[in-house]
PDB file of C-alpha atoms in Angstrom:
ATOM      1  CA  SER A  17     103.772 178.306  72.590  1.00 44.00           C
ATOM      2  CA  ARG A  18     101.657 176.943  69.775  1.00 40.00           C
ATOM      3  CA  ALA A  19     103.857 173.850  69.565  1.00 40.00           C
ATOM      4  CA  ARG A  20     102.958 172.846  73.090  1.00 42.00           C
ATOM      5  CA  HIS A  21      99.258 173.225  72.283  1.00 37.00           C
ATOM      6  CA  ALA A  22      99.691 171.125  69.152  1.00 39.00           C
ATOM      7  CA  ARG A  23     100.577 168.024  71.135  1.00 43.00           C
ATOM      8  CA  SER A  24      98.327 165.058  70.700  1.00 41.00           C
ATOM      9  CA  THR A  25      96.495 163.232  73.423  1.00 38.00           C
ATOM     10  CA  PHE A  26      98.438 160.089  72.523  1.00 43.00           C
ATOM     11  CA  SER A  27     100.762 160.421  75.461  1.00 46.00           C
ATOM     12  CA  GLN A  28      98.639 162.344  77.902  1.00 45.00           C
ATOM     13  CA  PRO A  29      98.932 161.077  81.476  1.00 47.00           C
ATOM     14  CA  HIS A  30      96.255 158.881  82.947  1.00 48.00           C
ATOM     15  CA  HIS A  31      94.875 159.923  86.281  1.00 49.00           C
ATOM     16  CA  SER A  32      94.669 157.014  88.707  1.00 48.00           C
ATOM     17  CA  SER A  33      91.469 158.400  90.263  1.00 55.00           C
ATOM     18  CA  THR A  34      89.544 157.120  87.254  1.00 69.00           C
ATOM     19  CA  PRO A  35      88.861 153.394  87.031  1.00 78.00           C
ATOM     20  CA  PRO A  36      90.971 151.378  84.586  1.00 80.00           C
ATOM     21  CA  SER A  37      89.513 150.977  81.121  1.00 87.00           C
ATOM     22  CA  PRO A  38      88.291 147.570  79.952  1.00 89.00           C
ATOM     23  CA  SER A  39      91.356 147.223  77.708  1.00 89.00           C
ATOM     24  CA  THR A  40      93.651 147.979  80.661  1.00 90.00           C
ATOM     25  CA  LYS A  41      91.888 145.271  82.676  1.00 91.00           C
ATOM     26  CA  ILE A  42      92.326 142.782  79.839  1.00 93.00           C
ATOM     27  CA  VAL A  43      96.066 143.488  79.627  1.00 94.00           C
ATOM     28  CA  LEU A  44      96.454 143.170  83.397  1.00 93.00           C
ATOM     29  CA  ASN A  45      94.555 139.875  83.440  1.00 93.00           C
ATOM     30  CA  GLU A  46      95.987 138.274  80.314  1.00 94.00           C
ATOM     31  CA  VAL A  47      99.677 139.225  80.083  1.00 95.00           C
ATOM     32  CA  ALA A  48     101.757 136.846  82.180  1.00 94.00           C
ATOM     33  CA  ASP A  49     105.139 137.454  83.802  1.00 92.00           C
ATOM     34  CA  ASP A  50     106.819 135.261  81.183  1.00 94.00           C
ATOM     35  CA  ALA A  51     105.274 137.048  78.187  1.00 95.00           C
ATOM     36  CA  ALA A  52     107.342 138.451  75.336  1.00 95.00           C
ATOM     37  CA  GLN A  53     109.093 141.773  75.969  1.00 93.00           C
ATOM     38  CA  PRO A  54     106.658 143.934  73.969  1.00 94.00           C
ATOM     39  CA  LEU A  55     103.742 142.564  75.977  1.00 95.00           C
ATOM     40  CA  LEU A  56     105.573 143.169  79.244  1.00 95.00           C
ATOM     41  CA  ALA A  57     106.036 146.809  78.252  1.00 95.00           C
ATOM     42  CA  VAL A  58     102.338 147.146  77.486  1.00 95.00           C
ATOM     43  CA  ARG A  59     101.511 145.470  80.794  1.00 95.00           C
ATOM     44  CA  LEU A  60     103.764 147.948  82.599  1.00 94.00           C
ATOM     45  CA  LEU A  61     101.850 150.800  80.971  1.00 92.00           C
ATOM     46  CA  ALA A  62      98.568 149.174  82.054  1.00 93.00           C
ATOM     47  CA  ARG A  63      99.883 148.779  85.606  1.00 93.00           C
ATOM     48  CA  LEU A  64     100.808 152.457  85.663  1.00 91.00           C
ATOM     49  CA  ARG A  65      97.433 153.537  84.295  1.00 89.00           C
ATOM     50  CA  SER A  66      95.615 151.411  86.847  1.00 90.00           C
ATOM     51  CA  GLY A  67      97.665 152.783  89.751  1.00 90.00           C
ATOM     52  CA  LYS A  68      99.445 149.479  90.477  1.00 91.00           C
ATOM     53  CA  VAL A  69     102.873 151.079  89.921  1.00 91.00           C
ATOM     54  CA  ASP A  70     104.005 154.693  90.047  1.00 90.00           C
ATOM     55  CA  GLN A  71     105.583 156.612  87.178  1.00 90.00           C
ATOM     56  CA  GLU A  72     109.057 156.628  88.730  1.00 92.00           C
ATOM     57  CA  ALA A  73     109.101 152.832  89.122  1.00 93.00           C
ATOM     58  CA  ALA A  74     107.729 152.320  85.615  1.00 93.00           C
ATOM     59  CA  LEU A  75     110.375 154.598  84.119  1.00 92.00           C
ATOM     60  CA  ALA A  76     113.111 152.824  86.086  1.00 93.00           C
ATOM     61  CA  SER A  77     111.994 149.452  84.676  1.00 94.00           C
ATOM     62  CA  LEU A  78     111.801 150.841  81.166  1.00 93.00           C
ATOM     63  CA  ALA A  79     115.258 152.425  81.472  1.00 93.00           C
ATOM     64  CA  GLU A  80     116.698 148.977  82.220  1.00 94.00           C
ATOM     65  CA  TRP A  81     114.770 147.382  79.374  1.00 94.00           C
ATOM     66  CA  VAL A  82     115.780 149.906  76.683  1.00 92.00           C
ATOM     67  CA  ALA A  83     119.410 150.279  77.800  1.00 91.00           C
ATOM     68  CA  PRO A  84     121.990 148.848  75.385  1.00 91.00           C
ATOM     69  CA  GLY A  85     121.882 145.086  75.779  1.00 92.00           C
ATOM     70  CA  GLY A  86     118.555 145.254  77.619  1.00 92.00           C
ATOM     71  CA  PRO A  87     115.669 143.002  76.607  1.00 92.00           C
ATOM     72  CA  GLY A  88     113.783 145.861  74.933  1.00 90.00           C
ATOM     73  CA  ALA A  89     116.718 147.763  73.436  1.00 89.00           C
ATOM     74  CA  GLY A  90     115.742 146.905  69.869  1.00 90.00           C
ATOM     75  CA  ASP A  91     112.017 146.513  70.448  1.00 93.00           C
ATOM     76  CA  PRO A  92     109.837 149.293  69.004  1.00 94.00           C
ATOM     77  CA  THR A  93     106.915 148.578  71.349  1.00 94.00           C
ATOM     78  CA  THR A  94     109.039 148.824  74.485  1.00 95.00           C
ATOM     79  CA  ARG A  95     110.618 151.996  73.154  1.00 95.00           C
ATOM     80  CA  ALA A  96     107.180 153.451  72.307  1.00 95.00           C
ATOM     81  CA  VAL A  97     105.950 152.779  75.845  1.00 95.00           C
ATOM     82  CA  ALA A  98     109.072 154.463  77.232  1.00 95.00           C
ATOM     83  CA  ALA A  99     108.615 157.495  74.968  1.00 95.00           C
ATOM     84  CA  THR A 100     104.922 157.710  75.872  1.00 94.00           C
ATOM     85  CA  LEU A 101     105.685 157.731  79.585  1.00 93.00           C
ATOM     86  CA  HIS A 102     108.442 160.303  79.188  1.00 94.00           C
ATOM     87  CA  LEU A 103     106.114 162.585  77.225  1.00 93.00           C
ATOM     88  CA  ALA A 104     103.356 162.142  79.790  1.00 90.00           C
ATOM     89  CA  GLY A 105     105.858 163.033  82.491  1.00 89.00           C
ATOM     90  CA  GLY A 106     106.939 166.195  80.673  1.00 93.00           C
ATOM     91  CA  ASP A 107     110.353 164.910  79.565  1.00 95.00           C
ATOM     92  CA  PRO A 108     110.453 165.198  75.757  1.00 96.00           C
ATOM     93  CA  VAL A 109     114.253 164.874  75.628  1.00 97.00           C
ATOM     94  CA  SER A 110     114.099 161.386  77.174  1.00 95.00           C
ATOM     95  CA  ALA A 111     111.193 160.573  74.860  1.00 95.00           C
ATOM     96  CA  LEU A 112     113.365 161.435  71.860  1.00 94.00           C
ATOM     97  CA  GLN A 113     116.155 159.286  73.257  1.00 93.00           C
ATOM     98  CA  ALA A 114     113.727 156.373  73.574  1.00 92.00           C
ATOM     99  CA  CYS A 115     112.753 156.775  69.904  1.00 91.00           C
ATOM    100  CA  HIS A 116     116.301 157.270  68.635  1.00 88.00           C
ATOM    101  CA  GLY A 117     117.589 154.690  66.211  1.00 83.00           C
ATOM    102  CA  LEU A 118     114.302 152.930  65.567  1.00 78.00           C
ATOM    103  CA  ALA A 119     112.018 155.797  64.455  1.00 67.00           C
ATOM    104  CA  GLY A 120     112.924 155.130  60.822  1.00 71.00           C
ATOM    105  CA  ALA A 121     111.582 151.595  61.058  1.00 76.00           C
ATOM    106  CA  ALA A 122     108.578 152.077  63.339  1.00 87.00           C
ATOM    107  CA  PRO A 123     105.883 154.615  62.449  1.00 90.00           C
ATOM    108  CA  GLU A 124     104.732 154.868  66.068  1.00 91.00           C
ATOM    109  CA  LEU A 125     108.215 155.913  67.182  1.00 92.00           C
ATOM    110  CA  ALA A 126     108.454 158.414  64.348  1.00 91.00           C
ATOM    111  CA  ALA A 127     105.123 159.954  65.433  1.00 93.00           C
ATOM    112  CA  LEU A 128     106.270 160.096  69.038  1.00 95.00           C
ATOM    113  CA  SER A 129     109.454 161.812  67.842  1.00 94.00           C
ATOM    114  CA  VAL A 130     107.319 164.462  66.115  1.00 95.00           C
ATOM    115  CA  GLU A 131     105.352 164.982  69.307  1.00 95.00           C
ATOM    116  CA  ALA A 132     108.515 165.255  71.408  1.00 96.00           C
ATOM    117  CA  LEU A 133     110.076 167.755  69.012  1.00 96.00           C
ATOM    118  CA  LEU A 134     106.942 169.883  69.133  1.00 95.00           C
ATOM    119  CA  ALA A 135     107.034 169.748  72.931  1.00 95.00           C
ATOM    120  CA  LEU A 136     110.607 171.050  72.703  1.00 96.00           C
ATOM    121  CA  ASP A 137     109.340 173.912  70.528  1.00 95.00           C
ATOM    122  CA  ARG A 138     111.265 172.606  67.505  1.00 95.00           C
ATOM    123  CA  PRO A 139     108.669 172.649  64.720  1.00 93.00           C
ATOM    124  CA  ASP A 140     111.462 172.724  62.106  1.00 93.00           C
ATOM    125  CA  ALA A 141     112.846 169.396  63.314  1.00 95.00           C
ATOM    126  CA  ALA A 142     109.320 168.054  63.844  1.00 95.00           C
ATOM    127  CA  GLU A 143     108.528 168.877  60.224  1.00 93.00           C
ATOM    128  CA  ARG A 144     111.558 166.862  59.071  1.00 93.00           C
ATOM    129  CA  ALA A 145     110.498 163.961  61.312  1.00 92.00           C
ATOM    130  CA  ALA A 146     106.942 164.152  59.926  1.00 92.00           C
ATOM    131  CA  ARG A 147     108.315 164.000  56.381  1.00 91.00           C
ATOM    132  CA  ALA A 148     110.376 160.946  57.346  1.00 90.00           C
ATOM    133  CA  LEU A 149     107.234 159.365  58.776  1.00 90.00           C
ATOM    134  CA  ALA A 150     105.341 160.110  55.562  1.00 90.00           C
ATOM    135  CA  ALA A 151     108.160 158.434  53.626  1.00 90.00           C
ATOM    136  CA  LEU A 152     107.490 155.244  55.616  1.00 86.00           C
ATOM    137  CA  ASP A 153     103.775 155.279  54.766  1.00 85.00           C
ATOM    138  CA  ASP A 154     102.219 158.388  53.276  1.00 84.00           C
ATOM    139  CA  ASP A 155      98.677 157.005  53.590  1.00 86.00           C
ATOM    140  CA  ALA A 156      98.909 156.026  57.270  1.00 87.00           C
ATOM    141  CA  ALA A 157      96.734 157.887  59.762  1.00 89.00           C
ATOM    142  CA  LEU A 158      99.825 158.597  61.870  1.00 89.00           C
ATOM    143  CA  SER A 159     101.469 160.351  58.924  1.00 89.00           C
ATOM    144  CA  HIS A 160      98.442 162.583  58.495  1.00 88.00           C
ATOM    145  CA  LEU A 161      98.182 163.297  62.208  1.00 89.00           C
ATOM    146  CA  ALA A 162     101.864 164.176  62.461  1.00 90.00           C
ATOM    147  CA  ALA A 163     101.543 166.535  59.491  1.00 89.00           C
ATOM    148  CA  ALA A 164      98.538 168.172  61.176  1.00 89.00           C
ATOM    149  CA  TRP A 165     100.404 168.543  64.486  1.00 89.00           C
ATOM    150  CA  VAL A 166     103.274 170.257  62.685  1.00 91.00           C
ATOM    151  CA  GLY A 167     100.946 172.463  60.653  1.00 89.00           C
ATOM    152  CA  THR A 168      99.168 173.565  63.817  1.00 88.00           C
ATOM    153  CA  ALA A 169     102.489 174.382  65.460  1.00 88.00           C
ATOM    154  CA  LEU A 170     103.713 176.377  62.465  1.00 84.00           C
ATOM    155  CA  GLY A 171     100.485 178.381  62.243  1.00 84.00           C
ATOM    156  CA  GLY A 172      99.284 180.549  59.370  1.00 80.00           C
ATOM    157  CA  ALA A 173      98.530 178.756  56.133  1.00 78.00           C
ATOM    158  CA  ARG A 174     100.026 175.573  57.581  1.00 77.00           C
ATOM    159  CA  ALA A 175      97.379 175.623  60.343  1.00 75.00           C
ATOM    160  CA  ALA A 176      94.676 175.856  57.676  1.00 76.00           C
ATOM    161  CA  GLU A 177      96.227 172.850  55.921  1.00 76.00           C
ATOM    162  CA  ALA A 178      96.219 171.023  59.277  1.00 74.00           C
ATOM    163  CA  GLY A 179      92.496 171.668  59.595  1.00 76.00           C
ATOM    164  CA  THR A 180      91.941 170.199  56.140  1.00 76.00           C
ATOM    165  CA  ILE A 181      94.007 167.138  57.036  1.00 76.00           C
ATOM    166  CA  LEU A 182      92.010 166.563  60.210  1.00 74.00           C
ATOM    167  CA  GLU A 183      88.654 166.809  58.415  1.00 76.00           C
TER     168      GLU A 183
END
């Protein structure tokens, strides 16, 4: 469907056959075991992208962290990493669950919610989520991207509007 093609590259999987990026190397070298929870989540993503941990193990760690009472339950960064990995793994329902409750306060989670809803072929709900994101910050690049993703998924005149947004 068009909604599936409208997905961004934000959460596309990394293939471990390619060498880690310089930013991945920096995270791996600089984030210590006793770092704050958001940094640990980013380090877990870097470990996954560098092939130091597999997706199943990374998702298991994140599930513990974002569970009620877990160290990342209320942390938008940890939740965004979880949603990103779920989307990359083809599980938009779990991605939505990772965003739930905090998307209204964190633009990144709201954008990931839009992406997950599009992956579920729910452009109507994605449009509502994109409007909620725009209400947080109408001028933010994420707001514009989310509106373009939705417009592309809806097609017709909305796709033309999406093209204008992306220019």
